[in-house]
CSV table of N, CA and C in Angstrom, one decimal:
chain,number,residue,atom,x,y,z
A,120,MET,N,-6.4,-25.7,-16.8
A,120,MET,CA,-5.5,-25.0,-15.9
A,120,MET,C,-4.3,-24.3,-16.6
A,121,SER,N,-3.9,-23.2,-16.2
A,121,SER,CA,-2.7,-22.6,-16.7
A,121,SER,C,-1.5,-23.1,-15.9
A,122,GLU,N,-0.3,-22.8,-16.3
A,122,GLU,CA,0.9,-23.3,-15.7
A,122,GLU,C,0.9,-22.9,-14.2
A,123,SER,N,0.4,-21.8,-13.8
A,123,SER,CA,0.4,-21.4,-12.4
A,123,SER,C,-0.7,-22.1,-11.6
A,124,GLY,N,-1.5,-22.9,-12.2
A,124,GLY,CA,-2.6,-23.5,-11.5
A,124,GLY,C,-3.9,-22.7,-11.5
A,125,LEU,N,-3.9,-21.5,-12.2
A,125,LEU,CA,-5.1,-20.7,-12.3
A,125,LEU,C,-6.1,-21.4,-13.3
A,126,PRO,N,-7.4,-21.5,-13.0
A,126,PRO,CA,-8.3,-22.2,-13.8
A,126,PRO,C,-8.6,-21.5,-15.1
A,127,VAL,N,-8.5,-22.1,-16.3
A,127,VAL,CA,-8.9,-21.6,-17.6
A,127,VAL,C,-10.0,-22.6,-18.0
A,128,ASN,N,-11.2,-22.0,-18.3
A,128,ASN,CA,-12.2,-22.9,-18.7
A,128,ASN,C,-12.1,-23.3,-20.2
A,129,ASN,N,-13.1,-24.1,-20.7
A,129,ASN,CA,-13.0,-24.6,-22.1
A,129,ASN,C,-13.1,-23.4,-23.1
A,130,GLU,N,-13.6,-22.3,-22.7
A,130,GLU,CA,-13.8,-21.2,-23.7
A,130,GLU,C,-12.5,-20.3,-23.6
A,131,GLY,N,-11.5,-20.6,-22.9
A,131,GLY,CA,-10.3,-19.8,-22.8
A,131,GLY,C,-10.4,-18.7,-21.8
A,132,ILE,N,-11.3,-18.8,-20.9
A,132,ILE,CA,-11.5,-17.7,-19.9
A,132,ILE,C,-10.8,-18.0,-18.6
A,133,LEU,N,-9.9,-17.1,-18.3
A,133,LEU,CA,-9.1,-17.2,-17.0
A,133,LEU,C,-9.7,-16.3,-16.0
A,134,VAL,N,-10.2,-16.9,-14.9
A,134,VAL,CA,-10.8,-16.1,-13.8
A,134,VAL,C,-9.8,-16.0,-12.7
A,135,VAL,N,-9.4,-14.7,-12.4
A,135,VAL,CA,-8.4,-14.5,-11.4
A,135,VAL,C,-9.0,-13.8,-10.2
A,136,GLU,N,-8.6,-14.2,-9.0
A,136,GLU,CA,-9.1,-13.6,-7.8
A,136,GLU,C,-8.0,-13.7,-6.7
A,137,GLY,N,-8.3,-13.0,-5.6
A,137,GLY,CA,-7.4,-13.0,-4.5
A,137,GLY,C,-6.0,-12.4,-4.8
A,138,GLU,N,-5.0,-13.1,-4.2
A,138,GLU,CA,-3.6,-12.5,-4.4
A,138,GLU,C,-3.1,-12.6,-5.8
A,139,ASN,N,-3.7,-13.4,-6.7
A,139,ASN,CA,-3.3,-13.5,-8.1
A,139,ASN,C,-3.7,-12.3,-8.9
A,140,VAL,N,-4.6,-11.5,-8.5
A,140,VAL,CA,-5.1,-10.3,-9.2
A,140,VAL,C,-3.9,-9.3,-9.5
A,141,ALA,N,-3.2,-9.0,-8.5
A,141,ALA,CA,-2.1,-8.1,-8.7
A,141,ALA,C,-1.0,-8.6,-9.6
A,142,LYS,N,-0.7,-9.9,-9.5
A,142,LYS,CA,0.3,-10.4,-10.4
A,142,LYS,C,-0.1,-10.4,-11.9
A,143,VAL,N,-1.4,-10.8,-12.1
A,143,VAL,CA,-1.9,-10.8,-13.5
A,143,VAL,C,-2.1,-9.4,-14.0
A,144,ALA,N,-2.6,-8.5,-13.2
A,144,ALA,CA,-2.7,-7.1,-13.6
A,144,ALA,C,-1.4,-6.5,-14.0
A,145,MET,N,-0.3,-6.8,-13.2
A,145,MET,CA,1.0,-6.3,-13.5
A,145,MET,C,1.5,-6.9,-14.8
A,146,ALA,N,1.3,-8.1,-15.1
A,146,ALA,CA,1.7,-8.7,-16.3
A,146,ALA,C,1.0,-8.1,-17.5
A,147,LEU,N,-0.3,-7.8,-17.3
A,147,LEU,CA,-1.1,-7.2,-18.4
A,147,LEU,C,-0.9,-5.7,-18.6
A,148,SER,N,-0.1,-5.1,-17.7
A,148,SER,CA,0.1,-3.6,-17.7
A,148,SER,C,1.1,-3.2,-18.8
A,149,SER,N,1.8,-4.1,-19.5
A,149,SER,CA,2.7,-3.7,-20.5
A,149,SER,C,2.2,-3.9,-21.9
A,150,PRO,N,2.2,-2.9,-22.7
A,150,PRO,CA,1.8,-3.0,-24.1
A,150,PRO,C,2.6,-4.1,-24.9
A,151,THR,N,3.8,-4.3,-24.5
A,151,THR,CA,4.7,-5.3,-25.2
A,151,THR,C,4.1,-6.7,-24.8
A,152,ARG,N,3.8,-6.9,-23.6
A,152,ARG,CA,3.2,-8.2,-23.2
A,152,ARG,C,1.9,-8.5,-23.8
A,153,ILE,N,1.1,-7.5,-23.9
A,153,ILE,CA,-0.3,-7.6,-24.6
A,153,ILE,C,0.0,-8.0,-26.0
A,154,GLN,N,0.9,-7.4,-26.7
A,154,GLN,CA,1.3,-7.7,-28.0
A,154,GLN,C,1.7,-9.2,-28.2
A,155,ILE,N,2.5,-9.6,-27.2
A,155,ILE,CA,2.9,-11.0,-27.2
A,155,ILE,C,1.7,-12.0,-27.1
A,156,LEU,N,0.8,-11.7,-26.1
A,156,LEU,CA,-0.4,-12.5,-25.9
A,156,LEU,C,-1.2,-12.6,-27.2
A,157,ASN,N,-1.4,-11.4,-27.8
A,157,ASN,CA,-2.3,-11.4,-29.0
A,157,ASN,C,-1.6,-12.3,-30.1
A,158,PHE,N,-0.3,-12.3,-30.2
A,158,PHE,CA,0.5,-13.0,-31.2
A,158,PHE,C,0.4,-14.5,-31.0
A,159,ILE,N,0.4,-15.0,-29.7
A,159,ILE,CA,0.4,-16.4,-29.5
A,159,ILE,C,-0.9,-17.0,-29.1
A,160,LYS,N,-2.0,-16.2,-29.2
A,160,LYS,CA,-3.3,-16.7,-28.7
A,160,LYS,C,-3.8,-17.8,-29.6
A,161,SER,N,-3.4,-17.9,-30.9
A,161,SER,CA,-3.9,-19.0,-31.7
A,161,SER,C,-2.8,-19.9,-32.3
A,162,LYS,N,-1.6,-19.8,-31.8
A,162,LYS,CA,-0.5,-20.7,-32.3
A,162,LYS,C,0.6,-20.8,-31.3
A,163,GLU,N,1.4,-21.8,-31.4
A,163,GLU,CA,2.6,-22.0,-30.6
A,163,GLU,C,3.8,-21.3,-31.4
A,164,VAL,N,4.6,-20.5,-30.7
A,164,VAL,CA,5.7,-19.8,-31.3
A,164,VAL,C,6.9,-20.0,-30.5
A,165,ASP,N,8.1,-19.9,-31.2
A,165,ASP,CA,9.4,-20.0,-30.5
A,165,ASP,C,9.8,-18.6,-30.1
A,166,MET,N,10.9,-18.5,-29.2
A,166,MET,CA,11.3,-17.3,-28.7
A,166,MET,C,11.9,-16.4,-29.8
A,167,GLN,N,12.5,-16.9,-30.8
A,167,GLN,CA,13.0,-16.1,-31.9
A,167,GLN,C,11.9,-15.3,-32.6
A,168,GLU,N,10.7,-16.0,-32.8
A,168,GLU,CA,9.5,-15.3,-33.4
A,168,GLU,C,9.0,-14.2,-32.5
A,169,VAL,N,9.0,-14.4,-31.2
A,169,VAL,CA,8.6,-13.4,-30.2
A,169,VAL,C,9.6,-12.2,-30.2
A,170,ALA,N,10.9,-12.5,-30.2
A,170,ALA,CA,11.9,-11.5,-30.3
A,170,ALA,C,11.7,-10.6,-31.5
A,171,GLU,N,11.5,-11.2,-32.7
A,171,GLU,CA,11.3,-10.5,-33.9
A,171,GLU,C,10.0,-9.6,-33.8
A,172,LEU,N,9.0,-10.2,-33.3
A,172,LEU,CA,7.7,-9.4,-33.1
A,172,LEU,C,7.9,-8.1,-32.3
A,173,ILE,N,8.6,-8.2,-31.2
A,173,ILE,CA,8.7,-7.1,-30.3
A,173,ILE,C,10.0,-6.3,-30.6
A,174,LYS,N,10.7,-6.7,-31.6
A,174,LYS,CA,12.0,-6.0,-32.0
A,174,LYS,C,12.9,-5.8,-30.8
A,175,GLN,N,13.1,-6.9,-30.1
A,175,GLN,CA,14.1,-6.9,-29.0
A,175,GLN,C,14.9,-8.2,-29.1
A,176,SER,N,15.9,-8.3,-28.2
A,176,SER,CA,16.7,-9.5,-28.2
A,176,SER,C,15.9,-10.7,-27.6
A,177,LYS,N,16.5,-11.9,-27.9
A,177,LYS,CA,15.8,-13.1,-27.4
A,177,LYS,C,15.8,-13.1,-25.8
A,178,ALA,N,16.9,-12.5,-25.3
A,178,ALA,CA,16.9,-12.4,-23.8
A,178,ALA,C,15.8,-11.5,-23.2
A,179,ASN,N,15.6,-10.4,-23.9
A,179,ASN,CA,14.5,-9.5,-23.5
A,179,ASN,C,13.1,-10.2,-23.7
A,180,ALA,N,13.0,-10.8,-24.8
A,180,ALA,CA,11.7,-11.5,-25.1
A,180,ALA,C,11.5,-12.6,-24.1
A,181,SER,N,12.5,-13.3,-23.7
A,181,SER,CA,12.4,-14.3,-22.7
A,181,SER,C,12.0,-13.8,-21.3
A,182,ALA,N,12.5,-12.6,-21.0
A,182,ALA,CA,12.2,-11.9,-19.7
A,182,ALA,C,10.7,-11.5,-19.7
A,183,GLN,N,10.2,-11.0,-20.8
A,183,GLN,CA,8.8,-10.7,-20.9
A,183,GLN,C,7.9,-11.9,-20.8
A,184,MET,N,8.4,-13.0,-21.5
A,184,MET,CA,7.6,-14.3,-21.4
A,184,MET,C,7.6,-14.8,-20.0
A,185,ARG,N,8.7,-14.7,-19.3
A,185,ARG,CA,8.7,-15.2,-17.9
A,185,ARG,C,7.7,-14.5,-17.0
A,186,ILE,N,7.5,-13.2,-17.2
A,186,ILE,CA,6.5,-12.5,-16.4
A,186,ILE,C,5.1,-13.0,-16.8
A,187,LEU,N,4.8,-13.2,-18.0
A,187,LEU,CA,3.5,-13.8,-18.5
A,187,LEU,C,3.3,-15.2,-17.9
A,188,GLU,N,4.4,-16.0,-17.9
A,188,GLU,CA,4.3,-17.4,-17.4
A,188,GLU,C,4.1,-17.4,-15.9
A,189,GLU,N,4.8,-16.6,-15.2
A,189,GLU,CA,4.6,-16.5,-13.7
A,189,GLU,C,3.2,-16.1,-13.3
A,190,ALA,N,2.6,-15.3,-14.2
A,190,ALA,CA,1.2,-14.8,-14.0
A,190,ALA,C,0.1,-15.8,-14.4
A,191,GLY,N,0.6,-16.9,-15.0
A,191,GLY,CA,-0.3,-18.0,-15.4
A,191,GLY,C,-1.0,-17.7,-16.8
A,192,LEU,N,-0.5,-16.8,-17.5
A,192,LEU,CA,-1.1,-16.4,-18.8
A,192,LEU,C,-0.5,-17.2,-20.0
A,193,VAL,N,0.7,-17.7,-19.9
A,193,VAL,CA,1.2,-18.5,-21.0
A,193,VAL,C,1.9,-19.7,-20.4
A,194,ARG,N,2.2,-20.7,-21.2
A,194,ARG,CA,3.0,-21.8,-20.8
A,194,ARG,C,4.2,-22.0,-21.8
A,195,THR,N,5.3,-22.4,-21.3
A,195,THR,CA,6.4,-22.6,-22.2
A,195,THR,C,6.9,-24.1,-22.1
A,196,SER,N,7.5,-24.6,-23.1
A,196,SER,CA,8.1,-25.9,-23.1
A,196,SER,C,9.3,-25.9,-24.1
A,197,TYR,N,10.0,-27.0,-24.1
A,197,TYR,CA,11.1,-27.1,-25.0
A,197,TYR,C,10.9,-28.2,-26.0
A,198,LYS,N,11.2,-27.9,-27.3
A,198,LYS,CA,11.0,-28.8,-28.4
A,198,LYS,C,12.3,-28.9,-29.1
A,199,PRO,N,12.4,-30.1,-29.8
A,199,PRO,CA,13.6,-30.2,-30.7
A,199,PRO,C,13.7,-29.1,-31.7
A,200,GLY,N,14.9,-28.6,-31.9
A,200,GLY,CA,15.1,-27.5,-32.9
A,200,GLY,C,16.1,-28.0,-33.9
A,201,VAL,N,16.5,-27.2,-34.9
A,201,VAL,CA,17.5,-27.5,-35.9
A,201,VAL,C,18.8,-27.8,-35.2
A,202,ARG,N,19.2,-27.0,-34.2
A,202,ARG,CA,20.4,-27.2,-33.5
A,202,ARG,C,20.1,-27.3,-32.0
A,203,GLY,N,19.8,-28.4,-31.5
A,203,GLY,CA,19.5,-28.6,-30.1
A,203,GLY,C,18.0,-28.4,-29.8
A,204,VAL,N,17.7,-27.7,-28.7
A,204,VAL,CA,16.2,-27.5,-28.4
A,204,VAL,C,15.9,-26.0,-28.4
A,205,LYS,N,14.6,-25.8,-28.6
A,205,LYS,CA,14.1,-24.4,-28.6
A,205,LYS,C,13.0,-24.2,-27.7
A,206,LYS,N,12.9,-23.1,-27.1
A,206,LYS,CA,11.8,-22.8,-26.2
A,206,LYS,C,10.6,-22.3,-27.0
A,207,VAL,N,9.4,-22.9,-26.7
A,207,VAL,CA,8.2,-22.5,-27.4
A,207,VAL,C,7.2,-22.1,-26.4
A,208,CYS,N,6.3,-21.2,-26.8
A,208,CYS,CA,5.3,-20.6,-26.0
A,208,CYS,C,3.9,-20.7,-26.6
A,209,SER,N,2.9,-20.9,-25.7
A,209,SER,CA,1.6,-20.9,-26.1
A,209,SER,C,0.7,-20.5,-25.0
A,210,THR,N,-0.6,-20.2,-25.3
A,210,THR,CA,-1.6,-19.9,-24.3
A,210,THR,C,-2.9,-20.4,-24.7
A,211,GLY,N,-3.7,-20.8,-23.7
A,211,GLY,CA,-5.1,-21.1,-23.9
A,211,GLY,C,-6.0,-20.0,-23.5
A,212,VAL,N,-5.4,-18.9,-23.0
A,212,VAL,CA,-6.2,-17.8,-22.5
A,212,VAL,C,-6.6,-16.9,-23.6
A,213,LYS,N,-7.9,-16.7,-23.7
A,213,LYS,CA,-8.5,-15.7,-24.7
A,213,LYS,C,-9.1,-14.5,-24.0
A,214,GLU,N,-9.5,-14.7,-22.7
A,214,GLU,CA,-10.1,-13.6,-21.9
A,214,GLU,C,-9.7,-13.7,-20.5
A,215,VAL,N,-9.5,-12.6,-19.8
A,215,VAL,CA,-9.1,-12.6,-18.4
A,215,VAL,C,-10.2,-11.8,-17.7
A,216,ARG,N,-10.7,-12.4,-16.6
A,216,ARG,CA,-11.6,-11.8,-15.7
A,216,ARG,C,-11.0,-11.7,-14.3
A,217,LEU,N,-11.0,-10.4,-13.8
A,217,LEU,CA,-10.5,-10.2,-12.5
A,217,LEU,C,-11.6,-10.0,-11.5
A,218,LYS,N,-11.6,-10.9,-10.4
A,218,LYS,CA,-12.7,-10.8,-9.4
A,218,LYS,C,-12.1,-10.0,-8.2
A,219,LEU,N,-12.7,-8.9,-8.0
A,219,LEU,CA,-12.2,-8.1,-6.8
A,219,LEU,C,-13.1,-8.4,-5.6
A,220,GLN,N,-12.5,-8.4,-4.5
A,220,GLN,CA,-13.2,-8.8,-3.3
A,220,GLN,C,-13.4,-7.6,-2.3
């Protein structure tokens, strides 16, 4: 399961249908968010790494990540950092299938 409750199978395939199609399609409509997904598909990364990847502030990177998280494409958590906690992101999604009705 992804964070939003969308089912991700053992092969990393997320099948999206119904009202979730528009939300996932919107999240995937940005080249920046596609770049983020490709970056985190095989590892857990923190927001600083994402910000450096997309050459934007951590606030902008966090906003992009929130859209991906709300669509069920990534999950975030907090881990101990050098100074306090840091937000880390990961995904189990390797493929997205949209089922149109």
